[in-house]
Amino acid sequence: MRLKMVEQNLPPYFNLSPEKAAKGLGNGADTAAFAAIAEACRRGRDDLAGRGLDESGAKRLRLFSTWEITKYLIPVAVQHFRRVLRANPDLPQGRADTEGGARWFTLDEVLRLRAHFGAEGSKAKEYLPWRPEGLPAKIVAVANFKGGVGKTSTCAHLAMSAALDGYKVLVIDLDSQGSMSSIFGARVADEWGTVFPLLARHYAQSLRAENQRRVDRGEAPHAMDETLGEALKVRSQDVIKKTHWPNIDLIGAQLNLYWAEFQIPVWRMASRGWKLWDALTEVLAADGVLDQYDVIFLDTPPALGYLTINGLAAADILLVPLGASFLEFDSTGRFFDMLHSTFRSIEEGENVAARALGRPELNFEWDAVRAVITRYDASQQAEMAGLIQAYMGRTLSPWRQDFTALIGQAGESVNGIYEADYRDFNRETYARGRATFDETYAGLKELLIGAWKRDELAAKA
């Protein structure tokens, strides 16, 4: 009897039957099996994403209540807010589910109300987010080459935070997996709806200038293929799409964008003079995008490839999400080491020629670089988070993005937490769930306005 009980308590990987295992193995898989699995995932993805769509098949942002507006969006008392609406019937009045019930507003209506309070309200309160006139948008890249650290989620929630704060936001999805595009309900047909044609245009313009120099020297020009010719016609505005957020626009991504990782080195080999790391910045500047938006968020691939290099080189602020674990801390340290090696290599390669020609040397600079801990569980990870903070110092943001029921439920419905309706929880749960992301955004906003202020002072000096 005792022997039998010991056998029953064995781990599940003991005493497995080879015959039973062979029968349960099923048929082998060939390459066609990948297509079948991909199609099953596509159907499931469309089904899950479709649960957040309205009758027309489009994603629609939820409404915001008077309580939520006065607590999070417009810093006034509820009573004063209602008095202002009564005194100004031309302002949005919202809608109520029941007679005398809470009133609900679209975000576009909230933005109009905020503009009114900004113009007519107390000058001692910040109704409108600060941005100095005459200075370009700030570009924020969210990057780490380790997957699963909450990179896309962090980027999306910061974009939503900035939009709720009143900034006009552009999100650029540089990850061919297109997760950010899915969050914002985008459907991108092919690579011509991504940043690919913008990078191709930058290369084509560089190649055209080089060809002119070759012709001037009596040399044959390099060939320019049809793809580059078409790219010369594309402007940023052609690939920027509206989202269900009135003040968030998107340049989306899809699988074909990965082709850029193979095409860019081919272009680089053909034209050594092409500065690929300037491509995204210069295209956005040339098309006036940096003047049309306040903040531009870049969601980068989980790898240090050419698209990530473009994003990081374009960024004013770099945010690096990581979990509070040894492996993620270790991987993040290696990521920073690789960033150093990559950008130092570019600088050294360019500056050999710059010194020889007496030109200014290349020196990459960022307004700020910060790491932020995501998916944080204080009951399990407080000690590790404290150790990471001790080693990274100011580079690590003191704010932690907690993982709560609100975040988990929002993720299941392909929404951000700011898109979750607090009536699906209760006010306390909702307030706790979003507080961690509000704190992360507050840290970013401080970096933004600090960098703008420094630029403003420098421009006046």
XYZ file of C-alpha atoms in Angstrom:
461
model
C 0.000 0.000 0.000
C 2.770 2.428 0.907
C 4.621 1.696 -2.360
C 1.453 2.373 -4.344
C 0.947 5.750 -2.641
C 4.535 6.774 -3.405
C 4.018 5.913 -7.064
C 0.838 7.971 -7.195
C 2.723 10.997 -5.902
C 5.381 10.867 -8.621
C 5.789 13.930 -10.864
C 3.714 13.795 -14.059
C 6.731 13.251 -16.304
C 7.459 9.765 -14.879
C 6.099 6.492 -16.286
C 4.859 7.960 -19.559
C 3.909 5.342 -22.152
C 5.794 5.559 -25.472
C 2.963 3.696 -27.235
C 0.326 6.118 -25.903
C 2.557 9.074 -26.714
C 2.986 7.886 -30.313
C -0.762 7.514 -30.758
C -1.417 10.979 -29.322
C 1.256 12.644 -31.424
C -1.003 13.129 -34.413
C 0.183 13.869 -37.924
C 3.402 15.724 -38.556
C 3.436 19.330 -39.752
C 4.610 20.728 -43.064
C 4.930 24.345 -44.196
C 1.235 24.469 -45.102
C 0.438 23.890 -41.424
C 1.871 27.328 -40.621
C -0.667 28.920 -42.978
C -3.523 27.035 -41.324
C -2.389 28.096 -37.845
C -1.964 31.681 -39.004
C -5.472 31.672 -40.475
C -6.944 30.325 -37.222
C -5.161 33.076 -35.296
C -6.391 35.675 -37.791
C -10.006 34.597 -37.290
C -9.574 34.712 -33.541
C -7.853 38.094 -33.686
C -10.615 39.555 -35.844
C -13.248 38.139 -33.497
C -11.601 39.567 -30.374
C -10.827 42.912 -31.974
C -14.364 43.082 -33.331
C -15.814 43.027 -29.831
C -14.587 46.587 -29.412
C -16.180 47.837 -32.653
C -19.484 49.600 -33.198
C -22.218 48.650 -35.679
C -20.289 50.175 -38.594
C -17.205 48.087 -37.830
C -15.213 51.049 -36.499
C -13.720 51.494 -33.070
C -15.424 54.168 -30.990
C -14.113 55.869 -27.867
C -16.367 55.690 -24.825
C -18.008 58.698 -23.176
C -16.721 60.545 -20.102
C -18.905 61.428 -17.130
C -19.073 64.708 -15.232
C -17.393 62.994 -12.271
C -14.521 61.748 -14.417
C -14.086 65.056 -16.251
C -13.865 67.133 -13.088
C -11.624 64.604 -11.306
C -9.151 63.867 -14.093
C -9.532 66.215 -17.062
C -10.687 69.706 -16.090
C -9.648 70.829 -12.582
C -12.911 72.385 -11.353
C -15.520 71.443 -8.775
C -18.531 69.528 -10.076
C -20.905 72.296 -8.978
C -18.887 74.973 -10.767
C -18.682 72.818 -13.884
C -22.470 72.511 -13.958
C -22.941 76.232 -13.350
C -20.691 77.045 -16.310
C -22.697 74.724 -18.566
C -25.982 76.317 -17.489
C -24.576 79.798 -18.090
C -23.252 78.842 -21.541
C -25.899 76.846 -23.414
C -23.753 76.990 -26.566
C -21.186 74.729 -24.878
C -21.582 70.937 -25.106
C -24.189 69.867 -22.560
C -23.589 66.130 -22.682
C -26.270 63.488 -22.505
C -27.887 61.582 -19.652
C -29.041 57.975 -19.519
C -31.909 58.898 -17.200
C -33.770 62.035 -16.200
C -31.544 63.899 -13.761
C -28.782 61.287 -14.086
C -25.074 61.779 -14.673
C -24.188 63.540 -17.881
C -21.748 62.022 -20.351
C -19.553 63.722 -22.966
C -17.416 62.686 -25.918
C -13.711 63.460 -25.689
C -14.106 65.960 -28.518
C -16.691 67.767 -26.358
C -14.316 67.601 -23.384
C -11.599 69.242 -25.486
C -14.013 72.054 -26.410
C -14.946 72.514 -22.761
C -11.293 72.575 -21.753
C -10.604 75.271 -24.352
C -13.439 77.346 -22.870
C -12.102 77.025 -19.343
C -8.614 77.797 -20.630
C -9.855 81.046 -22.161
C -12.375 82.091 -19.503
C -11.371 80.256 -16.321
C -8.998 81.051 -13.500
C -5.480 81.883 -14.668
C -4.145 80.139 -11.562
C -5.222 76.744 -12.890
C -3.723 74.685 -15.689
C -6.618 73.947 -18.025
C -4.465 73.560 -21.124
C -1.176 71.615 -21.267
C 1.914 73.744 -21.725
C 3.901 73.901 -24.929
C 6.000 76.924 -25.927
C 5.139 78.574 -29.220
C 7.515 78.198 -32.131
C 9.167 74.980 -30.958
C 8.667 71.593 -32.638
C 6.916 68.547 -31.215
C 8.805 66.318 -28.857
C 9.394 62.748 -30.048
C 9.206 59.958 -27.461
C 10.519 56.494 -28.363
C 9.583 53.479 -26.245
C 12.105 50.696 -26.769
C 13.661 47.531 -25.398
C 14.865 44.523 -27.342
C 13.353 42.125 -24.806
C 9.773 41.209 -25.636
C 7.003 40.999 -23.055
C 8.117 44.010 -21.005
C 4.985 46.055 -21.733
C 6.581 48.233 -24.398
C 3.560 48.673 -26.648
C 1.133 48.933 -23.717
C 3.278 51.622 -22.094
C 3.557 53.566 -25.342
C -0.184 53.349 -26.024
C -1.179 54.426 -22.524
C 1.220 57.356 -22.540
C -0.218 58.464 -25.883
C -3.732 58.237 -24.449
C -2.648 60.098 -21.304
C -1.203 62.928 -23.373
C -4.380 63.075 -25.461
C -6.586 63.234 -22.356
C -4.300 66.010 -21.102
C -5.134 67.984 -24.240
C -2.054 67.465 -26.391
C -2.360 66.617 -30.081
C -0.648 63.268 -30.496
C 0.789 61.246 -33.353
C 1.623 57.572 -32.791
C 4.017 55.858 -35.213
C 4.062 52.071 -35.162
C 7.518 50.861 -36.226
C 6.870 47.243 -35.192
C 5.797 44.995 -38.066
C 3.735 42.928 -35.606
C 1.321 45.877 -35.650
C 0.145 45.557 -32.039
C -0.057 49.318 -31.597
C -2.079 49.565 -34.789
C -4.517 46.967 -33.424
C -4.967 48.945 -30.199
C -6.068 51.939 -32.250
C -8.266 49.858 -34.560
C -6.165 50.406 -37.686
C -6.151 48.136 -40.705
C -3.046 48.664 -42.825
C -3.239 47.048 -46.261
C 0.473 46.865 -47.093
C 3.823 48.518 -46.485
C 2.763 51.618 -48.428
C 0.533 52.564 -45.503
C 3.465 52.447 -43.058
C 6.644 54.496 -42.591
C 8.324 52.447 -45.335
C 7.610 54.871 -48.211
C 8.782 57.785 -46.054
C 12.140 56.114 -45.432
C 12.314 55.130 -49.111
C 11.616 58.736 -50.092
C 14.440 59.996 -47.897
C 16.814 57.514 -49.522
C 15.558 58.386 -53.015
C 16.175 62.089 -52.382
C 19.673 61.324 -51.113
C 20.337 59.093 -54.121
C 19.065 61.761 -56.508
C 21.423 64.342 -54.993
C 24.321 61.893 -55.208
C 23.478 61.130 -58.835
C 23.618 64.822 -59.641
C 27.106 64.977 -58.169
C 28.115 61.911 -60.173
C 26.816 63.473 -63.390
C 28.698 66.675 -62.584
C 31.872 64.585 -62.298
C 31.128 62.854 -65.596
C 30.211 59.544 -63.949
C 27.197 57.362 -64.661
C 24.333 57.811 -62.144
C 22.996 54.973 -60.019
C 19.730 53.452 -61.193
C 16.546 54.445 -59.366
C 13.943 51.707 -59.414
C 10.164 52.057 -59.622
C 9.706 51.691 -55.851
C 11.893 54.718 -55.177
C 10.145 56.701 -57.896
C 6.770 56.013 -56.276
C 8.119 56.807 -52.815
C 9.142 60.288 -53.958
C 5.424 61.081 -54.333
C 4.463 60.043 -50.775
C 4.128 62.567 -47.971
C 3.659 61.860 -44.274
C 0.078 63.111 -44.506
C -0.648 60.317 -47.008
C 0.035 57.618 -44.404
C -1.222 59.404 -41.282
C -4.685 58.109 -40.380
C -7.308 59.271 -37.902
C -8.132 57.032 -34.958
C -11.186 56.794 -32.710
C -9.465 59.342 -30.467
C -10.130 62.870 -31.775
C -6.609 64.072 -30.979
C -4.586 60.920 -31.687
C -3.499 60.128 -35.238
C -1.550 57.067 -36.338
C 0.974 55.845 -38.865
C 0.265 52.143 -38.663
C 2.284 49.003 -39.304
C 1.752 45.554 -40.705
C 3.847 42.494 -41.487
C 5.298 43.799 -44.758
C 7.026 46.620 -42.865
C 9.599 44.035 -41.809
C 10.856 44.141 -45.387
C 12.481 47.457 -44.497
C 14.985 45.576 -42.314
C 16.266 43.873 -45.479
C 15.882 46.793 -47.875
C 17.602 49.483 -45.787
C 21.019 47.746 -45.726
C 20.780 47.290 -49.496
C 20.218 51.017 -49.894
C 23.020 51.748 -47.444
C 25.452 49.597 -49.443
C 24.431 51.271 -52.714
C 24.799 54.797 -51.328
C 27.274 55.139 -48.484
C 26.483 58.830 -48.219
C 22.882 58.173 -47.171
C 22.438 58.958 -43.479
C 19.709 56.459 -42.661
C 19.557 57.514 -38.996
C 18.311 60.947 -40.069
C 15.591 59.593 -42.355
C 12.578 59.643 -40.035
C 13.439 62.950 -38.361
C 14.077 64.817 -41.585
C 10.971 63.483 -43.346
C 8.712 64.451 -40.443
C 10.314 67.901 -40.302
C 10.104 68.441 -44.066
C 6.404 67.537 -44.118
C 5.542 69.902 -41.263
C 4.540 67.049 -38.942
C 6.628 68.420 -36.074
C 4.535 71.588 -36.175
C 1.160 69.857 -36.536
C 1.480 67.742 -33.372
C 2.596 68.314 -29.797
C 3.958 64.877 -28.951
C 4.946 62.014 -31.261
C 5.220 58.511 -29.802
C 7.278 55.814 -31.529
C 6.598 52.149 -30.726
C 9.721 50.275 -31.802
C 10.280 46.591 -32.595
C 11.707 44.308 -29.866
C 15.086 44.280 -31.644
C 17.823 46.786 -32.368
C 17.332 46.790 -36.131
C 17.260 49.595 -38.677
C 13.709 50.668 -37.836
C 14.588 50.900 -34.148
C 17.750 52.865 -34.948
C 15.644 55.322 -36.951
C 13.221 55.679 -34.058
C 15.896 56.095 -31.405
C 17.863 58.587 -33.502
C 14.697 60.623 -34.060
C 13.692 60.605 -30.392
C 14.110 63.470 -27.967
C 13.169 61.244 -25.035
C 13.826 57.513 -24.726
C 11.738 55.348 -22.386
C 12.805 51.761 -21.672
C 10.194 49.532 -19.965
C 11.326 46.499 -17.976
C 9.921 44.110 -15.415
C 11.225 43.877 -11.851
C 13.084 40.601 -12.372
C 16.734 39.656 -12.681
C 16.403 38.442 -16.272
C 14.689 41.628 -17.459
C 17.161 43.816 -15.558
C 20.035 41.842 -17.088
C 18.556 42.068 -20.584
C 17.909 45.796 -20.230
C 21.520 46.375 -19.209
C 22.619 44.556 -22.359
C 20.200 46.686 -24.368
C 21.856 49.872 -23.110
C 25.266 48.341 -23.859
C 24.160 47.630 -27.416
C 22.773 51.166 -27.761
C 26.162 52.520 -26.743
C 28.007 50.284 -29.210
C 25.645 51.043 -32.084
C 25.488 54.810 -31.782
C 29.166 55.165 -30.889
C 30.009 53.147 -34.016
C 27.887 55.465 -36.163
C 29.508 58.533 -34.609
C 33.036 57.222 -35.084
C 32.373 56.203 -38.676
C 30.896 59.584 -39.603
C 33.414 61.664 -37.690
C 36.448 60.240 -39.484
C 35.195 61.975 -42.644
C 33.897 65.004 -40.736
C 37.327 65.702 -39.232
C 39.043 65.222 -42.571
C 36.703 67.724 -44.236
C 36.601 70.163 -41.339
C 32.875 69.650 -40.800
C 31.017 69.549 -37.433
C 31.190 66.113 -35.850
C 28.123 63.933 -35.359
C 27.014 63.621 -31.751
C 23.721 61.927 -30.875
C 21.924 63.554 -27.948
C 18.661 62.938 -26.102
C 16.832 65.290 -23.752
C 16.307 62.417 -21.323
C 16.631 58.646 -21.044
C 14.492 56.858 -18.478
C 13.607 53.275 -17.610
C 10.231 52.413 -16.102
C 9.164 49.254 -14.274
C 6.013 47.663 -15.719
C 3.637 44.870 -14.630
C 4.710 45.527 -11.052
C 3.532 43.404 -8.112
C 4.560 45.134 -4.880
C 3.905 42.035 -2.788
C 6.407 39.979 -4.791
C 8.825 42.415 -6.415
C 9.444 45.284 -3.992
C 12.926 44.109 -3.023
C 14.027 43.541 -6.626
C 12.600 46.879 -7.710
C 14.504 48.573 -4.903
C 17.755 46.927 -6.001
C 17.213 47.966 -9.621
C 16.508 51.509 -8.447
C 19.716 51.521 -6.399
C 21.819 50.463 -9.379
C 20.135 52.601 -12.052
C 19.596 55.697 -9.920
C 17.839 58.588 -11.652
C 17.673 56.645 -14.910
C 14.897 54.513 -13.393
C 11.619 56.322 -12.869
C 10.425 56.078 -9.256
C 6.918 55.291 -10.492
C 5.901 51.660 -11.047
C 3.169 50.506 -13.394
C 1.138 48.105 -11.258
C -0.695 45.206 -12.814
C -4.306 45.388 -11.623
C -7.645 43.811 -12.523
C -8.480 46.952 -14.502
C -5.391 46.550 -16.683
C -6.016 42.840 -17.206
C -9.643 43.310 -18.209
C -8.817 46.197 -20.548
C -6.193 44.037 -22.249
C -8.680 41.218 -22.835
C -10.967 43.582 -24.762
C -8.134 45.093 -26.879
C -8.491 48.430 -25.106
C -6.274 50.690 -23.084
C -7.194 51.283 -19.458
C -8.277 54.824 -20.335
C -10.796 53.278 -22.708
C -12.301 51.152 -19.943
C -15.630 52.326 -18.539
C -15.354 52.680 -14.778
C -18.961 51.471 -14.458
C -17.645 47.991 -15.291
C -15.754 48.088 -11.963
C -16.370 50.631 -9.255
C -14.880 54.067 -8.813
C -12.282 52.967 -6.263
C -11.035 50.071 -8.410
C -10.949 52.314 -11.463
C -9.085 55.068 -9.601
C -6.467 52.588 -8.307
C -6.047 51.004 -11.717
C -5.393 54.199 -13.611
C -3.377 55.899 -10.844
C -0.222 53.981 -11.718
C -0.430 55.075 -15.358
C -1.279 58.647 -14.381
C 1.914 58.733 -12.304
C 3.985 57.370 -15.187
C 2.548 60.034 -17.482
C 3.209 62.743 -14.896
C 6.863 61.703 -14.931
C 6.952 61.859 -18.724
C 5.138 65.194 -18.829
C 7.718 66.651 -16.476
C 10.427 65.547 -18.906
C 8.508 67.040 -21.836
C 7.912 70.463 -20.364
C 11.401 70.542 -18.869
C 12.956 69.834 -22.270
C 10.717 72.403 -23.974
C 11.606 74.999 -21.346
C 15.307 74.331 -21.801
C 14.899 74.693 -25.572
C 12.937 77.910 -25.108
C 15.623 79.417 -22.892
C 18.332 78.345 -25.332
C 16.460 79.976 -28.229
C 16.281 83.258 -26.333
C 19.930 83.201 -25.261
